[in-house]
XYZ file of C-alpha atoms in Angstrom:
698
model
C 73.176 94.654 92.458
C 69.937 92.729 92.952
C 69.004 95.003 95.859
C 68.126 97.754 93.390
C 66.078 95.623 90.966
C 62.600 95.991 92.555
C 62.708 99.792 92.279
C 63.960 99.708 88.712
C 61.117 97.380 87.747
C 58.599 99.581 89.573
C 59.769 102.672 87.708
C 59.731 100.946 84.319
C 56.221 99.566 84.878
C 54.626 102.527 86.581
C 55.115 106.224 87.015
C 57.791 106.799 84.372
C 55.601 105.623 81.521
C 52.979 108.339 82.012
C 55.341 111.311 81.683
C 57.453 109.822 78.906
C 54.851 108.316 76.623
C 55.919 110.541 73.688
C 59.621 109.886 74.145
C 61.949 106.924 74.089
C 62.076 105.292 77.536
C 64.121 107.029 80.198
C 66.783 105.111 82.078
C 65.840 104.214 85.678
C 67.697 107.188 87.160
C 66.070 109.514 84.601
C 62.624 108.086 85.311
C 63.121 108.482 89.065
C 63.509 112.248 88.643
C 61.090 112.892 85.768
C 58.044 111.445 87.522
C 56.040 112.479 90.554
C 56.784 110.217 93.498
C 54.178 107.578 94.245
C 55.086 106.008 97.565
C 54.282 102.378 98.165
C 51.792 101.469 100.878
C 53.983 101.090 103.924
C 51.471 100.711 106.732
C 53.209 97.758 108.326
C 56.820 98.787 107.828
C 58.897 100.066 110.718
C 59.953 103.728 110.822
C 63.756 103.616 110.477
C 64.231 107.270 111.498
C 65.813 110.160 109.593
C 68.860 109.015 107.601
C 68.330 105.531 109.034
C 68.996 106.674 112.635
C 66.286 104.760 114.586
C 66.090 107.300 117.433
C 65.090 110.035 114.961
C 61.795 108.310 114.226
C 60.512 110.882 116.740
C 61.560 114.395 117.663
C 62.509 113.275 121.179
C 65.256 111.154 119.642
C 67.498 114.186 119.152
C 68.157 114.324 122.859
C 68.969 110.599 122.864
C 71.524 110.740 120.010
C 72.982 113.941 121.433
C 73.443 112.504 124.932
C 74.950 109.319 123.514
C 77.458 111.354 121.469
C 78.362 113.473 124.500
C 78.825 110.377 126.661
C 80.980 108.743 123.979
C 82.996 111.944 123.763
C 83.765 111.903 127.495
C 85.015 108.315 127.193
C 87.203 109.136 124.188
C 88.674 112.202 125.909
C 89.678 110.035 128.854
C 91.170 107.461 126.473
C 93.115 110.137 124.547
C 94.597 111.586 127.726
C 95.862 108.146 128.830
C 97.118 107.095 125.396
C 100.921 107.091 124.766
C 101.990 109.263 121.765
C 101.486 107.483 118.447
C 99.082 106.871 115.594
C 96.427 105.772 118.089
C 96.348 109.330 119.477
C 95.224 110.681 116.095
C 92.763 107.820 115.604
C 91.104 108.584 118.951
C 90.907 112.289 118.101
C 89.252 111.447 114.791
C 86.744 109.122 116.484
C 85.988 111.932 118.888
C 85.464 114.341 115.991
C 83.322 111.782 114.138
C 81.142 111.117 117.175
C 80.256 114.816 117.438
C 80.115 115.580 113.708
C 77.713 112.748 112.908
C 75.175 114.388 115.229
C 76.052 118.062 114.660
C 76.182 117.868 110.839
C 72.866 116.059 110.647
C 71.250 118.515 113.077
C 72.752 121.433 111.144
C 70.864 120.280 108.051
C 67.605 119.347 109.769
C 67.359 122.712 111.565
C 67.066 124.505 108.200
C 65.400 121.931 105.943
C 62.861 119.875 107.904
C 59.253 120.954 107.235
C 58.206 120.192 110.842
C 59.032 123.125 113.205
C 59.386 120.769 116.186
C 62.167 118.885 114.373
C 63.859 122.157 113.416
C 63.751 123.398 117.001
C 65.062 120.114 118.435
C 67.886 120.118 115.867
C 68.740 123.731 116.783
C 69.020 122.786 120.466
C 71.246 119.856 119.552
C 73.532 122.134 117.507
C 73.915 124.474 120.488
C 74.656 121.646 122.926
C 77.197 119.975 120.628
C 78.759 123.390 119.925
C 79.168 123.980 123.652
C 80.959 120.640 123.982
C 83.282 121.509 121.079
C 84.215 124.786 122.804
C 84.984 122.845 125.997
C 87.163 120.374 124.099
C 89.073 123.100 122.266
C 90.102 124.579 125.616
C 90.803 121.279 127.390
C 94.477 121.617 128.339
C 94.995 117.947 129.215
C 93.464 116.829 125.919
C 95.616 119.229 123.895
C 98.705 118.086 125.790
C 98.161 114.491 124.632
C 98.325 115.732 121.033
C 101.200 118.146 121.670
C 103.237 115.321 123.199
C 102.891 113.480 119.894
C 103.872 116.500 117.765
C 106.844 117.277 120.040
C 108.161 113.701 119.874
C 110.093 114.110 116.598
C 111.105 110.454 116.395
C 107.566 109.045 116.691
C 105.989 111.843 114.623
C 108.407 111.261 111.731
C 107.327 107.604 111.536
C 103.668 108.494 110.992
C 102.281 108.442 107.461
C 101.786 111.890 105.808
C 97.978 111.858 106.185
C 98.191 111.095 109.915
C 100.801 113.832 110.414
C 98.637 116.385 108.590
C 95.490 115.460 110.559
C 97.433 115.740 113.843
C 98.609 119.223 112.818
C 95.074 120.267 111.844
C 93.699 119.168 115.215
C 96.495 121.110 116.922
C 95.630 124.192 114.857
C 92.042 123.984 116.168
C 93.407 124.097 119.715
C 95.727 127.006 118.961
C 93.086 129.247 117.391
C 90.996 128.676 120.524
C 93.863 129.979 122.669
C 94.941 126.708 124.281
C 98.529 128.007 124.595
C 97.465 131.077 126.581
C 97.398 131.480 130.334
C 94.177 130.738 132.175
C 92.884 134.317 132.143
C 93.469 134.847 128.427
C 92.139 131.387 127.615
C 88.897 132.288 129.365
C 88.797 135.519 127.360
C 89.200 133.521 124.136
C 86.305 131.237 125.133
C 84.095 134.243 125.898
C 84.973 135.835 122.557
C 84.092 132.606 120.723
C 80.732 132.410 122.507
C 80.025 136.061 121.719
C 80.996 135.543 118.073
C 78.579 132.649 117.744
C 75.736 134.834 118.972
C 76.708 137.835 116.793
C 77.047 135.604 113.726
C 73.538 134.207 114.199
C 72.114 137.708 114.701
C 73.822 139.038 111.581
C 72.764 136.092 109.416
C 69.135 136.502 110.484
C 69.222 140.226 109.752
C 70.738 139.748 106.263
C 67.490 138.344 104.906
C 65.000 140.452 106.859
C 62.791 142.626 104.619
C 62.636 146.418 104.876
C 59.364 148.376 104.867
C 58.338 151.719 103.395
C 55.008 153.540 103.462
C 52.897 152.944 100.370
C 52.357 156.656 99.828
C 56.120 157.152 99.411
C 56.081 155.079 96.203
C 54.278 155.565 92.881
C 51.130 153.439 92.918
C 51.911 151.621 89.665
C 54.903 149.789 91.210
C 53.112 148.599 94.386
C 52.167 145.362 92.617
C 55.817 144.283 92.438
C 56.171 144.088 96.229
C 54.268 142.440 99.062
C 51.934 144.683 101.046
C 51.468 144.925 104.800
C 48.754 147.351 105.814
C 49.864 150.855 104.890
C 53.372 149.625 104.079
C 55.115 147.933 101.192
C 57.575 145.200 102.180
C 60.757 144.736 100.119
C 62.700 141.529 100.682
C 65.239 141.557 97.836
C 66.860 143.553 95.049
C 64.449 142.587 92.225
C 67.489 142.652 89.952
C 65.613 141.081 87.002
C 62.701 143.543 86.987
C 62.418 145.263 83.572
C 61.113 148.484 85.169
C 64.062 150.773 86.098
C 62.080 152.335 88.920
C 61.256 148.964 90.511
C 64.960 148.035 90.582
C 65.936 151.448 91.938
C 63.337 151.426 94.716
C 64.183 147.839 95.706
C 67.901 148.673 95.852
C 67.473 151.848 97.919
C 64.911 150.428 100.349
C 66.351 146.922 100.817
C 69.874 148.305 101.367
C 68.809 151.203 103.611
C 71.111 151.226 106.673
C 69.910 149.734 109.937
C 71.826 151.162 112.906
C 71.317 148.060 115.055
C 72.583 145.675 112.341
C 75.517 148.011 111.661
C 76.448 147.777 115.342
C 76.216 143.952 115.215
C 78.590 143.821 112.228
C 81.018 146.284 113.839
C 81.035 144.198 117.030
C 81.475 140.969 115.073
C 84.505 142.258 113.130
C 86.023 143.764 116.291
C 85.607 140.440 118.158
C 87.199 138.493 115.304
C 90.164 140.844 115.252
C 90.567 140.734 119.036
C 90.434 136.921 119.095
C 92.948 136.602 116.249
C 95.398 138.980 117.957
C 94.873 137.243 121.300
C 95.941 133.866 119.866
C 98.961 135.335 118.076
C 97.904 136.467 114.600
C 98.426 139.838 112.952
C 94.764 139.996 111.905
C 91.720 137.778 111.493
C 92.558 137.421 107.800
C 96.018 136.026 108.677
C 94.396 133.469 110.961
C 91.660 132.511 108.462
C 94.071 131.991 105.552
C 96.455 129.618 107.287
C 96.390 126.275 105.421
C 94.720 127.660 102.295
C 96.167 127.770 98.768
C 96.622 131.540 99.063
C 98.244 131.252 102.530
C 98.264 135.006 103.313
C 96.187 138.209 102.934
C 99.064 139.714 100.952
C 98.812 136.928 98.343
C 95.029 137.348 98.156
C 95.286 141.106 97.647
C 97.939 140.593 94.964
C 95.637 138.098 93.191
C 92.671 140.484 93.287
C 94.716 143.544 92.267
C 96.197 141.705 89.288
C 92.733 140.656 88.121
C 91.590 144.291 88.379
C 94.577 145.531 86.374
C 94.101 142.906 83.646
C 90.368 143.514 83.316
C 90.210 147.317 83.619
C 89.799 148.060 79.888
C 87.298 145.234 79.370
C 85.304 146.255 82.441
C 85.073 149.794 81.074
C 83.840 148.443 77.727
C 81.239 146.289 79.500
C 79.838 149.283 81.391
C 79.759 151.282 78.139
C 77.702 148.473 76.527
C 75.274 148.628 79.450
C 75.113 152.430 79.170
C 74.348 152.196 75.447
C 71.636 149.619 76.067
C 70.082 151.714 78.845
C 70.152 154.798 76.573
C 68.397 152.786 73.875
C 65.658 151.625 76.263
C 65.453 154.744 78.448
C 66.998 157.806 76.736
C 66.000 160.165 79.573
C 68.080 158.310 82.187
C 71.155 156.631 80.729
C 73.527 156.576 83.721
C 74.301 152.985 84.736
C 73.716 152.437 88.456
C 74.455 149.393 90.655
C 70.847 148.182 90.316
C 71.268 148.111 86.521
C 74.282 145.798 86.214
C 72.584 142.358 86.478
C 69.564 143.410 84.414
C 71.296 145.043 81.460
C 74.039 142.435 81.193
C 71.208 139.887 80.873
C 69.398 142.001 78.272
C 72.574 142.322 76.184
C 73.205 138.559 76.321
C 69.637 137.766 75.305
C 69.621 140.291 72.443
C 72.969 139.216 71.016
C 72.574 135.466 71.290
C 68.822 134.770 71.620
C 69.237 132.691 74.766
C 65.715 132.874 76.144
C 65.666 130.160 78.883
C 62.299 128.806 77.718
C 63.944 127.760 74.429
C 66.422 125.571 76.321
C 64.469 124.168 79.262
C 62.492 121.486 77.317
C 65.847 119.866 76.477
C 66.952 119.939 80.113
C 64.328 117.884 81.923
C 65.606 116.951 85.365
C 65.589 113.267 84.437
C 67.648 113.925 81.298
C 70.182 115.937 83.311
C 70.471 113.158 85.896
C 71.008 110.661 83.070
C 73.736 112.968 81.768
C 75.457 113.087 85.144
C 75.174 109.319 85.503
C 76.710 108.796 82.061
C 79.489 111.292 82.735
C 80.450 109.688 86.057
C 80.347 106.211 84.532
C 82.709 107.235 81.748
C 85.112 109.223 83.941
C 85.177 107.147 87.144
C 83.315 103.868 86.539
C 80.613 105.085 88.945
C 76.827 104.710 88.593
C 73.967 106.550 90.306
C 71.248 104.063 91.286
C 67.833 105.199 92.490
C 66.892 103.490 95.739
C 63.551 103.518 97.543
C 63.931 105.262 100.933
C 62.618 103.350 103.925
C 59.729 104.636 106.027
C 60.830 107.702 108.022
C 64.247 107.894 106.337
C 63.568 111.182 104.524
C 61.997 114.442 105.711
C 59.820 115.036 102.642
C 58.186 112.541 100.277
C 59.730 114.187 97.192
C 63.312 113.527 98.351
C 65.078 110.997 96.111
C 67.842 108.718 97.358
C 70.788 107.695 95.182
C 73.265 104.925 95.894
C 76.665 105.711 94.357
C 78.167 102.431 93.155
C 81.628 101.825 91.648
C 82.028 99.044 89.095
C 84.725 97.250 91.137
C 84.789 98.951 94.575
C 81.050 98.525 95.179
C 78.903 100.941 97.181
C 80.700 104.277 97.800
C 77.995 106.204 99.643
C 74.561 107.850 99.443
C 73.262 111.127 98.032
C 69.863 112.403 99.194
C 68.426 114.721 96.535
C 66.172 117.367 98.086
C 65.575 119.116 94.773
C 62.031 120.508 94.868
C 60.553 123.700 96.226
C 58.434 123.631 99.380
C 57.280 126.409 101.719
C 59.814 127.492 104.384
C 62.653 125.648 102.666
C 65.785 127.845 102.360
C 65.963 129.303 98.864
C 69.535 128.313 98.133
C 71.419 125.583 96.327
C 73.843 123.797 98.617
C 75.605 120.594 99.661
C 75.450 119.224 103.219
C 77.734 116.541 104.619
C 75.624 114.336 106.897
C 78.248 111.684 107.603
C 81.904 111.747 106.603
C 83.814 108.758 105.302
C 86.576 107.149 107.367
C 88.359 103.842 107.828
C 86.884 101.808 110.666
C 88.773 99.648 113.160
C 87.642 96.438 111.428
C 89.045 97.581 108.054
C 85.611 98.457 106.643
C 84.869 101.974 105.429
C 82.247 104.270 106.952
C 80.252 105.296 103.894
C 79.748 109.018 103.334
C 76.242 110.427 103.233
C 75.342 113.850 101.802
C 72.316 115.968 100.903
C 72.030 118.163 97.808
C 69.441 120.896 98.195
C 67.953 122.799 95.222
C 64.667 124.663 94.706
C 63.219 123.321 91.464
C 59.576 123.320 90.336
C 57.706 120.029 90.769
C 56.891 117.817 87.778
C 53.250 117.831 86.677
C 50.976 115.199 85.139
C 51.848 116.431 81.650
C 55.473 117.509 81.962
C 58.623 116.743 83.946
C 60.608 119.394 85.811
C 62.488 121.383 83.162
C 65.626 123.340 84.022
C 66.891 126.632 82.638
C 70.566 126.584 81.554
C 71.452 128.283 84.862
C 69.578 125.668 86.890
C 71.279 122.886 84.931
C 74.704 124.377 85.669
C 73.805 124.683 89.364
C 72.807 121.004 89.413
C 76.162 120.013 87.901
C 77.952 122.342 90.354
C 76.318 120.825 93.438
C 76.850 117.303 92.107
C 80.563 118.184 91.882
C 80.539 118.708 95.663
C 78.684 115.421 96.140
C 81.181 113.422 94.078
C 84.049 115.044 95.989
C 82.456 113.520 99.095
C 81.721 110.160 97.443
C 85.085 109.578 95.718
C 87.264 110.600 98.648
C 88.714 107.679 100.547
C 90.549 109.343 103.406
C 91.588 107.423 106.467
C 90.145 110.139 108.745
C 86.707 111.778 108.603
C 88.182 115.081 109.861
C 89.524 115.623 106.327
C 86.964 113.729 104.246
C 85.561 115.092 100.965
C 84.773 118.796 101.133
C 86.448 119.163 104.555
C 89.408 120.889 102.969
C 90.763 124.405 102.426
C 87.950 126.769 101.395
C 89.777 128.031 98.305
C 90.155 124.417 97.112
C 86.688 123.142 98.103
C 84.960 124.878 95.174
C 87.331 123.464 92.521
C 85.466 120.142 91.922
C 82.091 121.901 91.764
C 83.211 124.705 89.428
C 84.993 122.178 87.190
C 81.617 120.492 86.698
C 80.300 123.759 85.207
C 82.797 123.345 82.357
C 81.411 119.869 81.642
C 77.887 121.343 81.744
C 78.674 123.729 78.869
C 80.674 121.377 76.617
C 78.719 120.058 73.647
C 80.411 116.660 73.744
C 78.914 116.187 77.215
C 75.591 117.962 76.634
C 74.906 116.003 73.435
C 74.816 112.787 75.464
C 71.703 113.753 77.395
C 70.015 117.005 76.267
C 66.941 116.015 74.290
C 63.445 117.444 74.088
C 61.205 115.730 76.636
C 58.291 115.546 74.147
C 59.955 114.883 70.787
C 63.229 113.270 71.814
C 65.106 115.674 69.504
C 68.672 116.569 70.613
C 69.609 120.123 71.573
C 71.087 121.786 68.444
C 74.819 122.503 68.535
C 74.255 126.108 67.494
C 72.165 126.721 70.638
C 74.983 125.427 72.830
C 77.437 127.673 70.937
C 75.260 130.723 71.567
C 74.862 129.841 75.239
C 78.612 129.465 75.774
C 79.514 132.683 73.981
C 76.774 134.620 75.788
C 78.407 133.807 79.131
C 81.423 135.923 78.132
C 79.284 139.013 77.471
C 79.840 141.494 80.330
C 82.020 138.806 81.935
C 84.698 141.334 82.903
C 82.199 143.522 84.781
C 80.693 140.454 86.485
C 84.160 139.279 87.556
C 85.108 142.757 88.757
C 82.009 142.849 90.951
C 83.208 139.619 92.603
C 86.658 141.173 93.039
C 85.061 144.142 94.813
C 83.201 141.809 97.195
C 86.401 139.854 97.892
C 88.467 143.013 98.477
C 85.867 144.396 100.884
C 85.913 141.094 102.780
C 89.729 141.233 103.031
C 89.814 144.861 104.198
C 87.086 144.282 106.798
C 89.126 141.389 108.216
C 92.500 143.127 108.022
C 93.931 145.559 110.544
C 91.206 147.816 112.023
C 90.839 151.216 110.366
C 89.778 154.449 111.996
C 86.763 154.969 109.714
C 83.255 153.596 109.357
C 82.405 150.355 107.571
C 80.378 152.335 105.045
C 83.270 154.723 104.338
C 85.520 151.704 103.731
C 82.915 150.228 101.373
C 82.540 153.512 99.434
C 86.315 153.677 98.994
C 86.632 150.043 97.851
C 83.650 150.383 95.502
C 85.239 153.411 93.856
C 88.618 151.674 93.419
C 87.503 148.165 92.513
C 84.080 148.323 90.895
C 83.363 151.411 88.826
C 79.666 152.051 89.403
C 78.829 154.890 91.840
C 77.916 154.442 95.490
C 74.255 155.195 96.238
C 73.779 157.535 99.207
C 72.012 156.075 102.256
C 72.668 152.459 101.344
C 74.768 149.903 103.232
C 75.229 146.872 100.999
C 77.617 145.304 103.516
C 74.682 144.676 105.885
C 73.320 142.144 103.342
C 76.717 140.475 102.773
C 75.879 137.173 104.509
C 79.084 135.539 103.197
C 81.006 137.570 105.811
C 79.944 134.854 108.270
C 80.735 131.559 106.546
C 83.450 132.961 104.278
C 85.066 135.566 106.540
C 88.353 136.659 104.830
C 87.795 133.861 102.282
C 85.298 135.250 99.769
C 88.137 135.329 97.212
C 87.917 131.509 97.248
C 85.286 131.471 94.489
C 87.636 133.313 92.131
C 90.724 131.279 93.018
C 88.829 127.985 92.757
C 87.505 129.082 89.365
C 91.056 129.812 88.223
C 92.232 126.333 89.288
C 89.190 124.655 87.710
C 89.864 126.545 84.482
C 93.473 125.318 84.414
C 92.437 121.709 85.126
C 89.785 121.868 82.399
C 92.017 123.372 79.725
C 95.119 121.317 80.464
C 93.498 117.982 81.273
C 89.890 117.624 80.074
C 89.457 120.042 77.149
C 90.815 117.683 74.486
C 88.646 114.777 75.632
C 86.171 115.492 78.462
C 85.041 111.857 78.665
C 88.485 110.252 78.922
C 88.532 107.541 81.613
C 92.273 107.733 82.173
C 92.073 111.492 82.858
C 89.076 110.959 85.129
C 90.931 108.346 87.158
C 93.971 110.622 87.426
C 91.769 113.514 88.574
C 90.234 111.283 91.240
C 93.662 110.022 92.315
C 95.364 113.443 92.416
C 92.561 115.733 93.639
C 89.289 114.112 94.723
C 90.568 111.199 96.801
C 92.396 113.251 99.429
C 89.765 115.670 100.781
C 91.767 117.875 103.127
C 94.351 115.192 103.927
C 96.877 116.715 101.542
C 98.039 120.309 101.163
C 95.814 121.860 98.456
C 98.638 123.233 96.298
C 100.264 119.786 96.250
C 97.031 118.350 94.808
C 96.883 121.089 92.166
C 100.548 120.545 91.350
C 99.999 116.781 91.042
C 97.178 117.293 88.551
C 98.783 120.042 86.474
C 102.330 118.626 86.713
C 103.617 122.035 87.809
C 103.017 124.494 90.658
C 101.057 127.509 89.369
C 101.823 131.038 90.543
C 99.349 133.785 91.448
C 99.970 135.216 87.977
C 99.041 131.842 86.428
C 95.765 131.892 88.366
C 95.014 135.418 87.136
C 95.778 134.528 83.517
C 93.559 131.431 83.683
C 90.662 133.440 85.073
C 91.007 136.225 82.516
C 91.458 133.845 79.564
C 88.016 132.362 80.249
C 86.597 135.672 79.036
C 88.527 135.567 75.736
C 86.301 134.927 72.719
C 89.103 132.959 71.062
C 89.003 130.157 73.698
C 85.589 128.705 72.970
C 83.879 125.717 74.450
C 84.236 122.847 71.968
C 81.683 123.204 69.183
C 81.635 121.265 65.945
C 80.833 123.184 62.766
C 77.948 125.450 63.693
C 74.558 124.746 62.246
C 74.118 128.411 61.444
């Protein structure tokens, strides 16, 4: 542990003291996040390169690491093709996957997050070149035959351990969905469709966030100030859902969602290509192909799940919309009809009025350092794991405000590294997300390749007089993303192909959503939430109000997610002889409740159609599982070490190496049905199941 001592001493002596002079001393991890970074003078230290990859000390290094990975890949392909069927076949495949992923995953992050355009461009080129190699491998008949020979040899295959068998089957599935079993002509068609899909996906994603313009004279002058101006035009780049002015929200909704014929054509082409590819490789629809290996398993099960939620929530959803209508009538009697642009705003107004949950009342208790202390304490109590701040080497990080955490277990030692890219900077994507940079796997010498991840948030910077303070929503997001990180850190799979979050999409969100339950439980919050100036703890009554406020309009919020998930399923089901907008209007009428607005095409802003095609339901299903795990396992004692160890053993340790429903069954001691999932989701909205609160203070 001595390796960490110099930094801890530095933080205690220096920067932490200035911000915290009115409060009891922060722990080292708290101090590391509550102070502005003051880098040491490092004039004579060697640049170690991004993430400690020496070649990435310069932008030219991308080509070097890429070429090395491609060369290593060629050697491993040759080795795999000559290898007799056995466990070594799977090991070679995983090395091959690791060789490409270590470069592609890192480049995938750098192309969106690095402040230097030359690094972003070089990373983008690397992603394309590695992607081209992956396409070649997925259609390499000789390579696939070496794996098929193993799967077809029942005697040898039966002797493999369960994890090795599953990884072999997953690699084979990758070949099959690329059309490896087809004749040469159809295989070429599958490759061309994959290439076309890659291009269409990039085009659609770029278009999702492009602003729309309207002439200034078309809008009342008093609302111009809410939007950016460009000559004689006003530019609208979002929905402005939180704007108090009804007209601002209405204009933003109608202009931002105005249909673009070119983008509509891109989406139509994309969905048609997906369907054609799925049918070509033997599936009934793209949704059938996408759901293989998930907890849901089939589009029919997903639709049943979503329909049952709708049926159970219909009365509550109606009541929620009536509450919004009443509130809108109260604030604007001349125009009381609730429209789609009103839902987020008025649900927020109702919550604030009923429970007095103004974020500024909470944020002084949630300084970033305090929240990190809370996470550290929680992980120590549940898993015996500590987060230790470590000074990055010269050139290791892409921005000076990135913090590096070593994740250390009390007996197992160093588990991996988390790079915390938490603060806003220009051109940084405005989204909270988790990136795997390097997956964990067992090496030939018995050592373990340590996982490495990045958590990206967009928080305000600390100042000379105050640390970064989080709203309750920001605090929950931090806990959520840290759930993904710990999934990566605590997994100890033999193969990197299934490490950490490399698992079924509808299971991958379970660890992160479960962390949201910890983030709203007073027994957890009370361990870290204290005012950064006075040191006073957050009152229990404020936590009670916050938890109850989340249930207000919860049915309508959930139903909106159901509508999105249904639309995603229908778009990826069997093609229909009607326009995408007509399908959306129909689904909105059946599964949402608020009217469609003429001349809008919300689906053209639905970026999740790319990364979550046919899988948007995953958020709801993961939430249902997390709810069941919380209530059955952690609710009685959220800090219980034995339960934490069992959760790690049953769910976190396996990544994607075990069938997701088997992990859920192991944790819950029974296999839940779709109806169980629905009931768990709906019960979260019941006022009688409250987050643990001791006797309220008032």
